[in-house]
Coordinates of C-alpha atoms and ligand atoms in Angstrom, one line a residue:
M54 CA -74.4 -11.8 72.9
A55 CA -77.3 -13.4 74.9
K56 CA -75.7 -15.3 77.7
C57 CA -78.4 -17.8 77.9
L58 CA -77.3 -19.3 74.6
C59 CA -73.7 -19.5 75.6
S60 CA -74.1 -22.0 78.5
P61 CA -73.7 -25.8 78.6
Q62 CA -77.4 -26.2 79.1
A63 CA -78.1 -24.7 75.7
I64 CA -76.0 -27.2 73.9
V65 CA -77.6 -30.5 72.8
L66 CA -74.9 -33.1 72.4
P67 CA -75.0 -35.3 69.4
E68 CA -75.0 -39.1 69.9
L69 CA -71.9 -40.4 68.3
P70 CA -70.5 -43.8 68.3
S71 CA -67.2 -44.4 70.1
I72 CA -67.3 -40.9 71.8
N73 CA -68.0 -40.4 75.4
V74 CA -68.3 -36.8 76.3
L75 CA -66.8 -35.9 79.8
E76 CA -67.3 -32.3 80.0
V77 CA -68.8 -29.3 78.1
S78 CA -68.1 -25.8 79.1
A79 CA -69.5 -22.7 77.3
V80 CA -68.1 -19.3 78.4
P81 CA -68.9 -15.9 77.0
I82 CA -65.8 -14.0 76.1
A83 CA -65.9 -10.2 75.7
G84 CA -63.3 -7.9 74.4
Y85 CA -60.7 -10.4 73.2
A86 CA -58.0 -8.6 71.5
I87 CA -57.3 -9.7 67.9
P88 CA -53.6 -10.3 67.5
Q89 CA -52.1 -9.3 64.2
P90 CA -50.0 -12.3 62.9
E91 CA -49.3 -13.1 59.4
V92 CA -52.0 -15.6 58.6
P93 CA -51.7 -18.3 56.1
N94 CA -54.1 -17.9 53.3
H95 CA -55.5 -14.8 54.8
G96 CA -54.7 -11.1 54.9
V97 CA -54.0 -9.5 58.3
F98 CA -57.2 -9.3 60.4
P99 CA -58.7 -5.9 61.3
T100 CA -57.5 -4.6 64.7
G101 CA -59.8 -4.5 67.5
T102 CA -61.5 -6.8 69.8
V103 CA -64.0 -9.6 69.4
D104 CA -66.7 -11.1 71.5
F105 CA -67.6 -14.8 71.2
C106 CA -68.7 -17.9 73.0
N107 CA -66.0 -20.4 73.8
V108 CA -67.4 -23.9 73.8
T109 CA -64.9 -26.5 74.9
V110 CA -65.7 -30.3 74.6
T111 CA -63.7 -32.8 76.5
F112 CA -64.3 -36.4 75.4
T113 CA -62.8 -39.8 74.9
H114 CA -62.7 -42.0 72.0
A115 CA -63.0 -45.7 72.4
S116 CA -59.8 -46.5 70.5
I117 CA -57.4 -44.5 72.5
D118 CA -56.6 -43.7 76.1
Q119 CA -56.1 -39.9 75.9
E120 CA -58.7 -37.2 76.6
I121 CA -59.5 -35.1 73.6
I122 CA -60.4 -31.5 73.5
V123 CA -62.3 -29.7 70.8
E124 CA -62.6 -26.0 71.2
V125 CA -65.2 -24.1 69.3
W126 CA -65.5 -20.3 69.1
L127 CA -68.9 -19.0 68.1
P128 CA -69.9 -15.5 67.0
S129 CA -73.4 -14.4 68.1
K130 CA -76.3 -16.1 66.5
E131 CA -77.3 -12.9 64.8
T132 CA -73.9 -12.3 63.2
W133 CA -72.9 -15.8 62.2
N134 CA -72.4 -16.1 58.5
D135 CA -73.4 -19.8 58.3
R136 CA -69.8 -20.9 57.8
I137 CA -67.4 -22.9 59.8
L138 CA -63.7 -22.4 59.2
A139 CA -61.5 -24.9 61.0
I140 CA -58.0 -24.2 62.3
G141 CA -55.1 -26.7 62.3
G142 CA -51.6 -26.6 63.9
G143 CA -48.2 -27.3 62.8
G144 CA -45.3 -29.7 63.5
F145 CA -46.9 -32.6 65.4
A146 CA -49.6 -30.4 66.8
T147 CA -53.1 -30.8 65.1
G148 CA -54.5 -27.6 66.7
R149 CA -55.2 -25.6 69.7
T150 CA -52.2 -23.6 69.1
R151 CA -53.4 -20.7 66.9
Y152 CA -55.8 -18.7 69.0
D153 CA -54.5 -15.7 67.3
Q154 CA -56.0 -16.8 63.9
M155 CA -59.2 -18.0 65.7
A156 CA -59.8 -14.6 67.2
G157 CA -59.6 -13.0 63.7
I158 CA -61.8 -15.7 62.1
V159 CA -64.5 -15.2 64.6
S160 CA -64.4 -11.5 64.3
E161 CA -65.3 -12.1 60.6
S162 CA -68.5 -13.8 61.6
F163 CA -67.2 -17.4 61.0
A164 CA -67.5 -20.0 63.6
T165 CA -64.1 -21.7 64.1
F166 CA -62.9 -24.9 65.7
T167 CA -59.8 -26.8 66.5
T168 CA -58.8 -30.0 68.1
D169 CA -55.8 -31.3 70.1
A170 CA -56.4 -34.8 68.9
G171 CA -55.6 -35.9 72.5
L172 CA -52.0 -34.8 72.3
A173 CA -51.5 -33.2 75.8
D174 CA -47.9 -32.2 74.7
P175 CA -47.8 -32.4 70.9
F176 CA -44.0 -31.7 70.7
N177 CA -43.2 -34.4 73.1
P178 CA -44.5 -37.5 71.3
V179 CA -43.0 -39.8 73.9
T180 CA -46.1 -38.9 76.0
W181 CA -48.6 -40.0 73.2
A182 CA -47.0 -41.9 70.3
L183 CA -45.6 -44.8 72.4
D184 CA -47.7 -47.2 74.3
S185 CA -46.8 -48.5 77.7
T186 CA -44.2 -51.1 76.3
G187 CA -42.4 -48.4 74.4
A188 CA -43.8 -49.4 71.0
I189 CA -45.6 -47.3 68.5
D190 CA -49.2 -46.9 69.6
E191 CA -50.9 -47.7 66.3
A192 CA -54.4 -46.7 67.5
M193 CA -53.1 -43.3 68.6
I194 CA -51.3 -42.8 65.3
E195 CA -54.5 -43.6 63.4
Y196 CA -56.4 -41.1 65.7
W197 CA -53.8 -38.4 65.2
G198 CA -53.6 -39.1 61.5
Y199 CA -57.2 -38.6 60.6
T200 CA -59.9 -39.8 63.0
S201 CA -59.4 -36.7 65.1
L202 CA -60.4 -34.5 62.2
G203 CA -63.6 -36.4 61.7
D204 CA -64.4 -36.2 65.5
M205 CA -63.9 -32.5 65.4
V206 CA -66.3 -32.0 62.6
C207 CA -69.0 -34.4 63.8
S208 CA -68.9 -33.4 67.4
V209 CA -69.7 -29.7 67.1
I210 CA -72.1 -29.4 64.2
F211 CA -75.4 -28.2 65.8
K212 CA -76.9 -26.8 62.6
E213 CA -76.1 -27.6 59.0
P214 CA -73.6 -25.0 58.0
T215 CA -73.5 -23.7 54.5
F216 CA -69.7 -24.4 54.1
I217 CA -67.1 -26.2 56.1
I218 CA -63.7 -24.9 55.2
T219 CA -60.5 -26.2 56.7
K220 CA -57.3 -24.1 56.6
G221 CA -53.8 -23.9 58.2
V222 CA -51.7 -26.9 58.6
L223 CA -53.5 -30.0 60.1
S224 CA -50.6 -32.0 61.6
L225 CA -50.7 -35.0 59.3
D226 CA -52.2 -33.2 56.3
C227 CA -48.8 -33.6 54.7
D228 CA -48.1 -35.8 51.7
R229 CA -45.6 -38.6 52.7
L230 CA -45.0 -37.4 56.2
H231 CA -42.5 -40.1 57.1
E232 CA -40.1 -39.3 54.3
V233 CA -40.4 -35.4 55.0
F234 CA -39.1 -35.8 58.5
M235 CA -36.5 -38.3 57.4
S236 CA -35.4 -35.7 54.7
W237 CA -34.6 -33.3 57.7
V238 CA -32.2 -36.0 59.0
W239 CA -30.5 -36.6 55.8
P240 CA -28.1 -33.7 55.4
Q241 CA -27.3 -33.8 59.0
L242 CA -26.5 -37.6 58.8
Q243 CA -24.2 -36.8 55.9
M244 CA -22.3 -34.1 57.9
N245 CA -22.0 -36.4 60.8
L246 CA -20.7 -39.3 58.6
A247 CA -18.2 -37.0 56.9
G248 CA -17.3 -35.3 60.2
E249 CA -17.6 -31.9 58.4
Y250 CA -19.6 -28.9 59.5
P251 CA -19.1 -26.0 57.2
Y252 CA -19.9 -22.5 58.1
G253 CA -23.4 -21.3 57.2
C254 CA -22.2 -18.3 55.4
E255 CA -20.3 -20.7 53.0
I256 CA -23.6 -22.6 52.2
D257 CA -25.3 -19.3 51.8
S258 CA -22.6 -18.1 49.4
L259 CA -23.1 -21.1 47.3
T260 CA -26.9 -20.6 47.3
A261 CA -26.4 -17.1 46.2
I262 CA -24.2 -18.2 43.3
A263 CA -26.7 -20.7 42.2
V264 CA -29.5 -18.2 42.2
S265 CA -27.4 -15.7 40.3
R266 CA -26.8 -18.3 37.5
C267 CA -30.5 -18.9 37.0
D268 CA -32.1 -15.6 38.1
G269 CA -32.3 -14.1 34.6
K270 CA -33.9 -17.2 33.0
D271 CA -37.3 -15.9 33.9
G272 CA -36.7 -12.5 32.2
V273 CA -36.3 -10.5 35.5
E274 CA -33.0 -10.0 37.4
D275 CA -34.6 -9.8 40.8
G276 CA -32.7 -12.5 42.8
I277 CA -35.6 -14.8 42.5
I278 CA -36.0 -18.0 40.5
T279 CA -39.5 -18.2 39.1
D280 CA -39.0 -21.6 37.4
P281 CA -36.2 -23.7 39.0
Y282 CA -37.0 -26.4 36.6
A283 CA -35.7 -24.3 33.8
C284 CA -32.2 -23.8 35.5
E285 CA -29.1 -25.3 34.1
P286 CA -27.6 -27.9 36.6
F287 CA -25.2 -26.2 38.9
N288 CA -22.2 -28.0 40.2
P289 CA -21.2 -26.4 43.6
F290 CA -17.7 -28.2 43.4
T291 CA -16.7 -25.8 40.8
E292 CA -16.9 -23.0 43.3
V293 CA -14.5 -24.5 45.9
G294 CA -11.8 -22.0 46.5
S295 CA -14.1 -19.0 45.5
P296 CA -14.6 -16.2 47.9
A297 CA -17.4 -16.9 50.2
E298 CA -19.3 -13.7 49.6
K299 CA -21.8 -14.2 52.4
C300 CA -19.2 -14.5 55.0
R301 CA -17.8 -11.5 57.0
D302 CA -14.4 -11.5 55.4
P303 CA -14.9 -13.1 51.8
D304 CA -11.3 -12.2 51.0
S305 CA -10.0 -14.7 53.4
T306 CA -12.9 -17.1 53.6
R307 CA -13.0 -19.4 50.7
I308 CA -15.8 -21.8 49.9
S309 CA -14.6 -25.3 51.1
M310 CA -15.0 -28.7 49.7
A311 CA -17.1 -29.5 52.8
A312 CA -19.5 -26.7 52.0
A313 CA -19.9 -27.9 48.4
Y314 CA -20.4 -31.5 49.6
V315 CA -23.1 -30.5 52.1
I316 CA -25.0 -28.3 49.7
N317 CA -24.8 -31.0 47.0
V318 CA -26.2 -33.8 49.2
T319 CA -28.9 -31.5 50.3
W320 CA -29.9 -30.5 46.9
F321 CA -29.9 -34.0 45.6
G322 CA -32.0 -35.2 48.5
I323 CA -32.2 -38.7 49.9
V324 CA -30.5 -41.2 47.5
D325 CA -30.3 -45.0 47.8
E326 CA -27.2 -47.1 48.1
A327 CA -26.7 -46.8 44.4
G328 CA -27.0 -43.1 44.4
E329 CA -30.4 -43.0 42.8
P330 CA -32.8 -40.3 44.2
I331 CA -35.6 -41.8 46.4
F332 CA -37.1 -38.6 47.8
F333 CA -37.3 -34.9 46.9
A334 CA -35.1 -32.0 48.0
Q335 CA -35.2 -28.3 48.3
N336 CA -34.7 -26.1 45.2
P337 CA -31.7 -23.9 44.7
G338 CA -32.4 -20.6 46.4
T339 CA -33.8 -22.3 49.5
D340 CA -32.5 -21.2 52.9
L341 CA -30.6 -24.3 53.9
T342 CA -28.8 -22.8 56.9
G343 CA -31.6 -21.1 58.8
I344 CA -29.6 -17.8 58.8
T345 CA -32.3 -16.0 56.8
T346 CA -35.5 -17.7 57.9
G347 CA -34.6 -19.5 61.1
A348 CA -35.1 -22.9 59.7
G349 CA -32.7 -24.9 57.5
V350 CA -32.1 -28.7 57.0
A351 CA -28.3 -28.2 56.6
T352 CA -28.0 -25.8 59.6
T353 CA -24.7 -26.0 61.6
T354 CA -24.0 -24.1 64.9
C355 CA -21.6 -21.9 63.1
Q356 CA -22.7 -19.1 60.9
D357 CA -19.2 -17.7 60.2
V358 CA -15.5 -18.1 60.9
G359 CA -14.4 -18.4 64.4
E360 CA -17.6 -20.0 65.8
D361 CA -17.6 -23.7 66.9
C362 CA -19.2 -26.0 64.3
A363 CA -21.5 -28.9 64.9
G364 CA -24.7 -30.2 63.3
A365 CA -27.8 -28.4 64.3
P366 CA -30.8 -30.5 62.8
L367 CA -34.3 -29.1 62.9
P368 CA -35.5 -30.7 66.2
L369 CA -38.3 -32.7 64.8
G370 CA -36.1 -34.6 62.5
P371 CA -34.2 -36.5 65.1
V372 CA -37.4 -36.8 67.3
W373 CA -39.2 -38.4 64.3
L374 CA -36.2 -40.9 63.9
Q375 CA -35.9 -41.6 67.5
V376 CA -39.5 -41.9 68.6
F377 CA -41.5 -42.9 65.4
G378 CA -38.7 -44.7 63.6
L379 CA -36.7 -46.5 66.3
E380 CA -38.9 -46.4 69.2
E381 CA -35.9 -45.4 71.2
P382 CA -36.4 -41.9 72.4
E383 CA -32.9 -41.9 73.8
F384 CA -31.1 -43.0 70.8
P385 CA -28.0 -40.8 70.3
F386 CA -28.6 -39.1 66.9
R387 CA -24.9 -38.5 66.3
S388 CA -24.2 -42.3 66.2
L389 CA -26.9 -42.9 63.5
T390 CA -25.4 -45.0 60.7
L391 CA -26.4 -45.0 57.0
E392 CA -27.7 -48.6 57.4
E393 CA -30.0 -47.6 60.3
F394 CA -31.2 -44.5 58.4
Y395 CA -32.2 -46.7 55.3
S396 CA -33.8 -49.3 57.5
V397 CA -36.0 -46.8 59.3
L398 CA -36.8 -45.1 56.1
R399 CA -38.0 -48.2 54.4
D400 CA -39.4 -50.2 57.2
R401 CA -41.7 -47.5 58.5
R402 CA -43.0 -46.1 55.2
S403 CA -46.0 -48.1 54.6
F404 CA -47.1 -47.8 58.3
F405 CA -47.0 -44.1 58.2
D406 CA -48.4 -43.9 54.7
R407 CA -51.4 -45.8 56.0
Y408 CA -52.2 -43.2 58.7
G409 CA -50.7 -40.0 57.5
G410 CA -49.1 -40.3 54.0
S411 CA -52.0 -38.6 52.2
I412 CA -50.9 -40.4 49.1
N413 CA -54.3 -41.1 47.7
A414 CA -54.8 -39.4 44.4
D415 CA -58.3 -40.4 43.9
L416 CA -60.4 -37.3 44.8
S417 CA -63.5 -38.4 43.2
D418 CA -65.6 -38.4 46.2
F419 CA -64.5 -34.8 47.0
K420 CA -65.2 -33.9 43.3
E421 CA -68.6 -35.5 43.5
A422 CA -69.5 -33.6 46.7
G423 CA -68.8 -30.3 44.9
G424 CA -65.7 -29.5 46.8
K425 CA -63.2 -27.0 45.7
L426 CA -59.5 -27.1 46.8
I427 CA -56.7 -24.6 46.5
T428 CA -53.2 -25.6 47.5
Y429 CA -50.0 -23.5 47.2
H430 CA -46.4 -24.4 47.9
G431 CA -43.4 -22.1 48.3
L432 CA -40.6 -23.0 45.8
V433 CA -38.1 -22.2 48.5
D434 CA -39.8 -24.1 51.2
Q435 CA -37.1 -24.9 53.7
T436 CA -38.8 -28.0 55.4
I437 CA -41.0 -29.5 52.9
P438 CA -39.8 -29.8 49.3
A439 CA -42.1 -28.1 46.7
D440 CA -41.6 -31.1 44.4
L441 CA -43.7 -33.2 46.8
T442 CA -46.8 -31.2 46.1
R443 CA -46.1 -31.0 42.5
D444 CA -45.7 -34.8 42.4
Y445 CA -49.0 -35.4 44.2
Y446 CA -50.8 -33.0 41.9
E447 CA -49.4 -34.8 39.0
Q448 CA -50.7 -38.0 40.3
V449 CA -54.2 -36.4 40.7
M450 CA -53.9 -35.1 37.1
T451 CA -53.2 -38.5 35.9
F452 CA -56.1 -39.9 37.8
D453 CA -58.5 -37.1 36.5
S454 CA -57.6 -35.0 33.6
D455 CA -60.4 -32.5 34.7
V456 CA -58.7 -31.9 38.1
S457 CA -58.5 -28.2 37.5
D458 CA -62.3 -28.0 37.6
Y459 CA -62.1 -28.5 41.4
F460 CA -58.4 -28.6 42.6
R461 CA -55.8 -26.0 41.7
Y462 CA -52.2 -25.9 42.7
F463 CA -50.0 -22.9 42.8
E464 CA -46.2 -22.8 43.0
V465 CA -45.1 -19.6 44.7
P466 CA -41.6 -18.3 43.8
A467 CA -39.6 -16.7 46.6
L468 CA -41.9 -18.2 49.3
G469 CA -40.5 -20.4 52.1
H470 CA -42.4 -22.5 54.5
C471 CA -46.1 -21.4 54.4
V472 CA -45.5 -17.7 55.2
G473 CA -43.1 -15.0 54.6
N474 CA -42.0 -13.1 51.5
S475 CA -44.4 -13.6 48.6
H476 CA -47.0 -15.3 50.7
P477 CA -50.3 -15.4 48.9
D478 CA -52.7 -14.0 51.5
S479 CA -55.9 -14.0 49.3
T480 CA -56.1 -17.7 48.8
F481 CA -59.1 -18.1 51.2
H482 CA -60.9 -15.2 49.6
V483 CA -60.2 -16.8 46.2
L484 CA -61.5 -20.2 47.4
R485 CA -64.7 -18.6 48.6
Q486 CA -65.2 -16.8 45.4
W487 CA -64.7 -20.0 43.6
V488 CA -67.1 -22.1 45.8
E489 CA -69.8 -19.4 46.4
N490 CA -69.7 -17.4 43.2
G491 CA -68.2 -19.7 40.6
I492 CA -65.3 -17.4 39.9
V493 CA -62.4 -19.7 38.9
P494 CA -59.1 -18.8 40.1
D495 CA -56.9 -18.4 36.9
S496 CA -54.1 -16.6 38.9
I497 CA -53.6 -15.3 42.5
P498 CA -51.8 -12.0 43.3
V499 CA -48.7 -11.9 45.5
S500 CA -46.4 -9.3 46.7
L501 CA -42.8 -10.1 46.8
T502 CA -39.6 -8.2 47.9
D503 CA -36.8 -8.7 45.6
S504 CA -33.1 -9.0 46.3
S505 CA -32.8 -5.2 46.1
G506 CA -35.5 -4.8 48.8
N507 CA -38.0 -3.4 46.3
L508 CA -41.7 -4.6 46.6
N509 CA -43.2 -6.1 43.4
D510 CA -46.8 -7.1 42.6
R511 CA -46.8 -10.4 40.8
I512 CA -49.1 -13.3 40.0
V513 CA -48.8 -17.0 40.6
C514 CA -50.5 -19.4 38.3
P515 CA -52.3 -22.7 38.5
Y516 CA -49.9 -25.6 37.7
P517 CA -48.7 -26.6 35.2
R518 CA -48.9 -23.0 33.9
I519 CA -46.3 -20.5 35.2
S520 CA -46.1 -16.7 35.6
V521 CA -44.2 -15.2 32.6
F522 CA -43.0 -11.7 32.3
L523 CA -44.0 -9.6 29.3
P524 CA -41.0 -7.6 28.3
E525 CA -42.9 -5.3 26.1
C526 CA -45.0 -4.3 29.1
G527 CA -41.8 -3.4 30.9
D528 CA -42.6 -3.0 34.6
S529 CA -41.7 -6.3 36.5
A530 CA -43.1 -4.6 39.7
H531 CA -46.5 -4.5 38.1
A532 CA -48.7 -7.7 38.1
G533 CA -50.3 -6.7 34.9
C534 CA -47.0 -7.3 33.0
F535 CA -47.1 -11.0 33.8
T536 CA -49.3 -13.7 32.4
C537 CA -49.9 -17.4 33.0
Q538 CA -48.5 -19.7 30.3
Ligands
CA47 CA1 -35.5 -13.8 38.3

């Protein structure tokens, strides 16, 4: 790479309203090792090293106090493929966390960029979400919610790229963010109110029974529910007293009333004072305890008999409640009442919908601009219920019956949150093919490991179609034996 191009002097900064650039650095990086993470939307990158130019822009925005950093990794001018691929973050972080992915992306000749949205410590929102009086900093929430994404794009375009593609999880790119975090609080609140914290192995035993009851409905006994909406309702209370097969000693460990209660309130999701559902919940088959995947909304500290039991919420749930809901970072979560929960849930909803709810189903501007969008959601996502995305897509369908011409949504059986078993790693390639070559994605391949440990090639289908097994074809490990119906 010619060093003279990778220098601050070679970069002409655009004039942008509200932005004051404090510093630009441009550093040639040689021999950067490409890590090998499982990459959402993308296959594993080739091993090796990559050379690039790291341009880091530090600036302020008139609306907020924090300094913002946008980081851009550029391939050489000769190898750039005229495309920019943005990288997001996860949790509260908008970006500058996934350098592993950026290395792989730049090695494939894309330019890539990411922003921290001014969050010096994204996982400690006390440092940025509250103002000096301890109240929610509305301007910061707005910047975090979407302005930061626009700034990232505007501040680094030095030549019109052919395509700008965003991938990964941009922090607030989540439908109904407030309720998602509150839904992590719900099962834990219910356990606190009941004073009961069942063993994780009991919950997992009930999950296994629920899966076994519906497994064959899709024509394949593989421990995976392809269409949870086709399942008969499962009443966990009928299993109280049954052996807890997932516990170390099922003969002496029986499924308790508390376990049935907890799994029931979790599957039902948040309900109002009259017991009517008001938010979505995880599908049966989802890891609720974190024993399998490390993240579960109904996790307790005890996996099995003999361990001390207490609630173990996903940390961002209580943090959301305390900082964004109550504006009391020190509020003792264990003392939360049902009334306080409902109050926060309702009072803060419209505020966060305004800046991070992503509830607008009118995609006509995107459609008119010629955009294409692919979304997928794991049907056993532990943290964000898949029904949420289905609900959003249905709203878009209602708004525009031709939505599948530019936006397709794929529900993925056996997949948890973003990555893991059954993760569709070709969605980025499929999206490029759709945008650049007009090849419409009528299905996407996935590989999934079934409950017997066998690897299966399958397909996932654009909603509302689902993948259906063709018994006359016979081989449920062969993607060709499935069709979208
Ligand atoms: Ca099945």
